[in-house]
Amino acid sequence: MPYHELLNLPRMGMSVNQLQIIRSRHTHPFSALTEFVDNSYDAKAKKVDVSVTKYKTGKSRLEILDDGNGMDLDEARHLTQFGGCRKPAYQIGCYGIGVKAGGLFLGMETLVLTKKNQTQTAVLFSATNFHLDTILVPYYCTELDGVTPVGIIDEDLDHFEEKRKLIDDWSPLGNEETIQDLFAKIKGANGTLVIVGPLRESKPGHPTLMTPRGIADLVRPRRDVFEDPIHQRSFRDHLQRLFLTSRPQMSILGKRIVKVRVGEKWAEKKIERISYHSFRDQSLESVRKWEADRIQTQMSIRNVFVRLLDATNEEKRQLLREKESLGQKLSNINGILKGWKQRFKKDGVNVTVGLEVDNPMDDGVHIYGNGRLIQWGYKELPFYRKEHTTRA
Ligand SMILES: Nc1ncnc2c1ncn2[C@@H]1O[C@H](COP(=O)(O)OP(=O)(O)O)[C@@H](O)[C@H]1O
Ligand SMILES: [Mg+2]
């Protein structure tokens, strides 16, 4: 696509440099990859499958497929923005940066395909090849036929064809797949497929994550795994201990994860509820914006009624069409507002702390936030170490 056309497409209000800084909050590929699993968990997925696919060029990509709630256009558009998470506090995500930070850590491009309410939406986060200082975030939404455009606000349909072309020509699409083929991997009416690729390489031919030969797992290459704490030796080990609940059923390369019953051997356990408010305040800001939009739309509708009073027949037809589209917009805004209000009923994080003392190698303090592993502390490993000491 010519450079000048790219300039018109939506981009993230953040420079690549700034995003690189945020990306650096991940220092481990497992924590970056877990961002996507967390999102599937938050979307109430029953099944999450993580896999690696090789494509034509010999490079590979990661895929995270879930059967969770998926996203409608409004939610997917929100994903293109930075920060401002709409999740209630009892979920895992809370900053609205996971997809961007995790995706950028693992690869240069992240494609999110998602289905909900009989629509499918594709969002691309692209930091490659465009020589732009900000990340491109084209997205488009269609009905399930993949053809009929869907839009709520003007921005959704602006440059629709260009955005669609850019996404449909997405570089890691190898193996003659089309976007529609990829959407078909989401079998049910709801779900999300995230593809990150090409995987970053520390030097050519050395990806930061790889699948050991013949084993359905993901590891960091060229490492003596026993240097790592048990939950970081492989991604399978990581997922086995990630959640306290049995949901979701996870698999790597099609092979089921058998969960470790983490709390079973705890000598002591404590559950605390910590309440917080900051994100609720942020959401109020958005609610106010949508409310202003609603009032504006209501005023426009009233204005149409006034103009109808002394309009010619031709003008009337035009005004009625206008009224209908404003009515549709109003009902969309009402829907969004309702969603916002439902989202913030609870605020508080459940912290579970357990202490395991049987095994001197791997035991220690385990901290889970909302049922998800946050910290696994060992005597021998960095959790207990002073900050200035480094491991040999
Ligand atoms: N797999 C998924 N299923 C449904 N919604 C998702 C999924 N991944 C991301 N999202 C949506 O995108 C938003 C942004 O995700 P993310 O950047 O990880 O931030 P956070 O999880 O902190 O909100 C989420 O709040 C959620 O609404
Ligand atoms: Mg998240």
CSV table of C-alpha atoms in Angstrom, one decimal, residues 52-315:
chain,number,residue,atom,x,y,z
A,52,VAL,CA,2.8,-22.2,17.0
A,53,THR,CA,2.5,-22.3,13.3
A,54,LYS,CA,5.3,-22.0,10.8
A,55,TYR,CA,4.7,-20.1,7.6
A,56,LYS,CA,6.3,-19.9,4.2
A,57,THR,CA,9.3,-17.8,5.0
A,58,GLY,CA,10.3,-20.3,7.7
A,59,LYS,CA,9.5,-17.9,10.5
A,60,SER,CA,6.8,-18.7,12.9
A,61,ARG,CA,3.8,-17.2,14.6
A,62,LEU,CA,1.9,-17.7,17.9
A,63,GLU,CA,-1.8,-18.3,18.0
A,64,ILE,CA,-4.0,-18.1,21.0
A,65,LEU,CA,-7.5,-19.3,20.3
A,66,ASP,CA,-10.4,-19.1,22.8
A,67,ASP,CA,-14.1,-19.7,23.0
A,68,GLY,CA,-14.7,-16.8,25.4
A,69,ASN,CA,-17.2,-13.9,25.0
A,70,GLY,CA,-15.4,-12.3,22.0
A,71,MET,CA,-15.7,-8.6,21.3
A,72,ASP,CA,-18.2,-6.6,19.4
A,73,LEU,CA,-17.2,-3.7,17.3
A,74,ASP,CA,-17.3,-1.3,20.2
A,75,GLU,CA,-15.1,-3.5,22.4
A,76,ALA,CA,-12.7,-4.2,19.6
A,77,ARG,CA,-12.4,-0.5,18.8
A,78,HIS,CA,-11.7,0.1,22.5
A,79,LEU,CA,-8.8,-2.4,22.2
A,80,THR,CA,-7.1,-0.1,19.7
A,81,GLN,CA,-6.8,2.6,22.3
A,82,PHE,CA,-4.2,2.6,24.9
A,83,GLY,CA,-5.1,2.1,28.6
A,84,GLY,CA,-8.5,2.7,30.0
A,85,CYS,CA,-9.5,-0.8,30.8
A,86,ARG,CA,-13.2,-1.4,31.2
A,87,LYS,CA,-13.0,-4.6,33.2
A,88,PRO,CA,-14.3,-4.9,36.7
A,89,ALA,CA,-11.8,-5.2,39.4
A,90,TYR,CA,-12.4,-8.9,40.0
A,91,GLN,CA,-10.8,-9.7,36.7
A,92,ILE,CA,-7.2,-10.0,35.9
A,93,GLY,CA,-6.6,-7.3,33.3
A,94,CYS,CA,-6.9,-3.8,34.6
A,95,TYR,CA,-4.6,-1.5,32.6
A,96,GLY,CA,-5.7,-1.9,29.0
A,97,ILE,CA,-2.2,-2.5,27.8
A,98,GLY,CA,-1.7,-6.2,27.8
A,99,VAL,CA,-2.4,-7.0,24.1
A,100,LYS,CA,-0.1,-4.2,23.0
A,101,ALA,CA,2.8,-4.8,25.4
A,102,GLY,CA,2.6,-8.6,25.1
A,103,GLY,CA,2.3,-8.5,21.4
A,104,LEU,CA,5.1,-6.1,20.8
A,105,PHE,CA,7.4,-8.1,23.1
A,106,LEU,CA,6.8,-11.3,21.2
A,107,GLY,CA,6.6,-10.1,17.6
A,108,MET,CA,6.2,-6.9,15.5
A,109,GLU,CA,2.6,-7.5,14.6
A,110,THR,CA,-0.4,-8.7,16.4
A,111,LEU,CA,-3.7,-9.6,14.6
A,112,VAL,CA,-6.8,-10.0,16.7
A,113,LEU,CA,-9.8,-11.7,15.2
A,114,THR,CA,-12.9,-11.9,17.2
A,115,LYS,CA,-16.6,-12.8,16.9
A,116,LYS,CA,-19.6,-11.7,18.8
A,117,ASN,CA,-23.2,-10.8,18.2
A,118,GLN,CA,-23.2,-12.1,14.6
A,119,THR,CA,-20.3,-9.9,13.7
A,120,GLN,CA,-16.6,-10.4,13.2
A,121,THR,CA,-13.9,-7.9,13.7
A,122,ALA,CA,-10.2,-7.8,12.8
A,123,VAL,CA,-7.8,-5.5,14.5
A,124,LEU,CA,-4.1,-5.3,13.5
A,125,PHE,CA,-1.4,-3.8,15.6
A,126,SER,CA,1.4,-3.2,13.2
A,127,ALA,CA,4.9,-1.8,13.9
A,128,THR,CA,6.6,-3.2,10.8
A,129,ASN,CA,7.5,-1.9,7.4
A,130,PHE,CA,5.6,1.2,7.6
A,131,HIS,CA,8.4,3.6,8.6
A,132,LEU,CA,5.9,5.5,10.6
A,133,ASP,CA,6.6,6.7,14.1
A,134,THR,CA,3.4,5.4,15.5
A,135,ILE,CA,1.8,2.0,15.4
A,136,LEU,CA,-0.9,1.4,12.8
A,137,VAL,CA,-4.1,0.0,14.3
A,138,PRO,CA,-6.5,-0.6,11.3
A,139,TYR,CA,-9.6,-2.5,12.2
A,140,TYR,CA,-12.8,-3.5,10.4
A,141,CYS,CA,-16.0,-5.2,11.3
A,142,THR,CA,-18.3,-7.2,9.0
A,143,GLU,CA,-21.2,-9.5,9.3
A,144,LEU,CA,-20.2,-13.2,9.5
A,145,ASP,CA,-20.1,-13.4,5.7
A,146,GLY,CA,-16.9,-11.4,5.9
A,147,VAL,CA,-18.3,-8.9,3.3
A,148,THR,CA,-21.1,-6.7,4.7
A,149,PRO,CA,-19.5,-3.8,6.5
A,150,VAL,CA,-20.7,-3.0,10.0
A,151,GLY,CA,-20.1,0.4,11.6
A,152,ILE,CA,-21.3,2.3,14.7
A,153,ILE,CA,-19.4,5.5,14.5
A,154,ASP,CA,-18.0,7.2,11.3
A,155,GLU,CA,-14.5,6.1,12.2
A,156,ASP,CA,-15.5,2.5,11.7
A,157,LEU,CA,-16.3,2.9,8.1
A,158,ASP,CA,-13.8,5.6,7.2
A,159,HIS,CA,-11.2,4.1,4.7
A,160,PHE,CA,-13.0,0.8,5.1
A,161,GLU,CA,-11.5,-0.8,1.9
A,162,GLU,CA,-8.0,0.4,2.6
A,163,LYS,CA,-8.1,-1.0,6.2
A,164,ARG,CA,-9.6,-4.3,5.0
A,165,LYS,CA,-6.9,-4.6,2.3
A,166,LEU,CA,-4.1,-3.9,4.7
A,167,ILE,CA,-5.4,-6.5,7.1
A,168,ASP,CA,-6.3,-9.1,4.5
A,169,ASP,CA,-2.8,-8.8,3.0
A,170,TRP,CA,-1.3,-9.2,6.5
A,171,SER,CA,2.3,-10.3,6.1
A,172,PRO,CA,2.3,-13.4,8.2
A,173,LEU,CA,-0.6,-14.9,6.3
A,174,GLY,CA,1.3,-17.7,4.7
A,175,ASN,CA,0.1,-21.1,3.6
A,176,GLU,CA,-2.5,-19.6,1.3
A,177,GLU,CA,-4.8,-18.8,4.2
A,178,THR,CA,-7.2,-15.9,4.0
A,179,ILE,CA,-8.6,-13.9,6.9
A,180,GLN,CA,-11.8,-15.8,6.4
A,181,ASP,CA,-10.0,-19.1,6.9
A,182,LEU,CA,-8.5,-17.8,10.1
A,183,PHE,CA,-11.9,-16.6,11.3
A,184,ALA,CA,-13.2,-20.1,10.7
A,185,LYS,CA,-10.9,-21.3,13.4
A,186,ILE,CA,-13.2,-19.7,15.8
A,187,LYS,CA,-15.8,-22.4,15.7
A,188,GLY,CA,-18.6,-21.1,17.9
A,189,ALA,CA,-20.6,-17.8,17.7
A,190,ASN,CA,-18.2,-16.2,20.1
A,191,GLY,CA,-14.5,-16.3,20.5
A,192,THR,CA,-11.2,-14.7,19.8
A,193,LEU,CA,-8.1,-15.7,17.9
A,194,VAL,CA,-4.9,-13.7,18.5
A,195,ILE,CA,-2.0,-14.2,16.1
A,196,VAL,CA,1.4,-12.7,16.9
A,197,GLY,CA,4.0,-12.9,14.3
A,198,PRO,CA,6.6,-13.2,13.0
A,199,LEU,CA,8.1,-14.2,16.3
A,200,ARG,CA,11.0,-12.1,17.3
A,201,GLU,CA,14.4,-13.6,17.0
A,202,SER,CA,17.4,-12.7,19.2
A,203,LYS,CA,19.4,-13.2,16.1
A,204,PRO,CA,18.3,-14.7,12.7
A,205,GLY,CA,17.1,-18.2,13.3
A,206,HIS,CA,16.9,-17.9,17.1
A,207,PRO,CA,13.3,-17.1,18.1
A,208,THR,CA,12.8,-16.1,21.7
A,209,LEU,CA,10.3,-19.0,22.1
A,210,MET,CA,10.5,-22.4,20.4
A,211,THR,CA,8.9,-25.8,20.5
A,212,PRO,CA,11.2,-28.5,21.6
A,213,ARG,CA,11.4,-31.3,19.0
A,214,GLY,CA,8.5,-33.7,19.4
A,215,ILE,CA,7.2,-32.1,22.6
A,216,ALA,CA,4.0,-30.1,22.8
A,217,ASP,CA,5.4,-27.3,24.8
A,218,LEU,CA,7.1,-23.9,24.4
A,219,VAL,CA,10.5,-23.1,25.9
A,220,ARG,CA,13.1,-20.4,25.9
A,221,PRO,CA,15.9,-21.7,23.7
A,222,ARG,CA,19.4,-22.4,24.9
A,223,ARG,CA,18.7,-22.3,28.5
A,224,ASP,CA,19.4,-24.7,31.3
A,225,VAL,CA,15.8,-25.0,32.5
A,226,PHE,CA,16.8,-26.0,36.0
A,227,GLU,CA,18.1,-22.5,36.6
A,228,ASP,CA,14.5,-21.3,36.3
A,229,PRO,CA,11.8,-21.6,39.0
A,230,ILE,CA,9.5,-24.5,38.4
A,231,HIS,CA,6.6,-22.5,37.0
A,232,GLN,CA,8.9,-20.9,34.4
A,233,ARG,CA,10.8,-24.0,33.1
A,234,SER,CA,8.4,-24.3,30.2
A,235,PHE,CA,5.2,-22.7,29.2
A,236,ARG,CA,3.4,-25.9,30.1
A,237,ASP,CA,4.8,-25.7,33.6
A,238,HIS,CA,3.7,-22.1,33.7
A,239,LEU,CA,0.1,-22.7,32.6
A,240,GLN,CA,-0.2,-25.7,35.0
A,241,ARG,CA,0.2,-23.3,37.9
A,242,LEU,CA,-1.3,-20.1,36.5
A,243,PHE,CA,-4.9,-20.3,37.7
A,244,LEU,CA,-6.4,-21.6,40.9
A,245,THR,CA,-9.6,-22.5,39.1
A,246,SER,CA,-10.0,-25.5,36.9
A,247,ARG,CA,-11.4,-23.3,34.2
A,248,PRO,CA,-10.3,-22.7,31.4
A,249,GLN,CA,-9.2,-26.0,29.9
A,250,MET,CA,-5.9,-25.0,28.2
A,251,SER,CA,-3.7,-26.8,25.7
A,252,ILE,CA,-0.4,-26.2,24.0
A,253,LEU,CA,-0.2,-27.4,20.4
A,254,GLY,CA,-3.4,-29.4,21.0
A,255,LYS,CA,-2.1,-31.3,24.0
A,256,ARG,CA,-4.1,-30.6,27.2
A,257,ILE,CA,-2.6,-28.9,30.2
A,258,VAL,CA,-3.1,-31.0,33.3
A,259,LYS,CA,-3.3,-28.5,36.2
A,260,VAL,CA,-1.2,-28.8,39.3
A,261,ARG,CA,-3.3,-28.4,42.4
A,262,VAL,CA,-1.2,-25.6,43.7
A,263,GLY,CA,-2.9,-25.0,47.1
A,264,GLU,CA,-2.9,-28.7,48.1
A,265,LYS,CA,0.4,-28.7,49.9
A,266,TRP,CA,0.2,-25.2,51.4
A,267,ALA,CA,1.1,-25.2,55.0
A,268,GLU,CA,-0.8,-21.9,55.5
A,269,LYS,CA,-3.1,-19.9,53.3
A,270,LYS,CA,-4.7,-16.5,53.6
A,271,ILE,CA,-7.3,-14.9,51.4
A,272,GLU,CA,-7.7,-11.1,51.6
A,273,ARG,CA,-10.0,-8.8,49.7
A,274,ILE,CA,-8.4,-5.5,48.8
A,275,SER,CA,-10.8,-2.9,47.4
A,276,TYR,CA,-9.8,-0.1,45.0
A,277,HIS,CA,-11.5,2.6,43.0
A,278,SER,CA,-9.2,4.2,40.6
A,279,PHE,CA,-10.4,2.5,37.5
A,280,ARG,CA,-14.0,3.2,38.3
A,281,ASP,CA,-13.2,6.9,38.3
A,282,GLN,CA,-11.6,6.5,34.9
A,283,SER,CA,-14.7,4.8,33.5
A,284,LEU,CA,-16.8,7.6,34.8
A,285,GLU,CA,-14.9,9.9,32.5
A,286,SER,CA,-15.9,7.7,29.5
A,287,VAL,CA,-19.5,7.4,30.7
A,288,ARG,CA,-19.7,11.2,30.8
A,289,LYS,CA,-18.4,11.4,27.2
A,290,TRP,CA,-21.0,9.0,26.0
A,291,GLU,CA,-23.7,10.8,28.0
A,292,ALA,CA,-22.8,14.0,26.3
A,293,ASP,CA,-22.9,12.2,22.9
A,294,ARG,CA,-26.4,10.9,23.8
A,295,ILE,CA,-27.7,14.4,24.6
A,296,GLN,CA,-26.2,15.7,21.4
A,297,THR,CA,-27.9,13.0,19.4
A,298,GLN,CA,-31.2,13.5,21.2
A,299,MET,CA,-31.0,17.2,20.3
A,300,SER,CA,-30.3,16.4,16.6
A,301,ILE,CA,-33.4,14.2,16.6
A,302,ARG,CA,-35.5,17.0,18.0
A,303,ASN,CA,-34.1,19.3,15.4
A,304,VAL,CA,-35.2,16.9,12.7
A,305,PHE,CA,-38.7,16.9,14.1
A,306,VAL,CA,-38.8,20.7,14.0
A,307,ARG,CA,-37.6,20.7,10.4
A,308,LEU,CA,-40.2,18.1,9.5
A,309,LEU,CA,-42.9,20.6,10.3
A,310,ASP,CA,-42.6,22.7,7.2
A,311,ALA,CA,-40.7,20.4,4.8
A,312,THR,CA,-41.6,19.5,1.3
A,313,ASN,CA,-42.3,15.9,0.5
A,314,GLU,CA,-38.9,15.4,-0.9
A,315,GLU,CA,-37.3,17.0,2.1
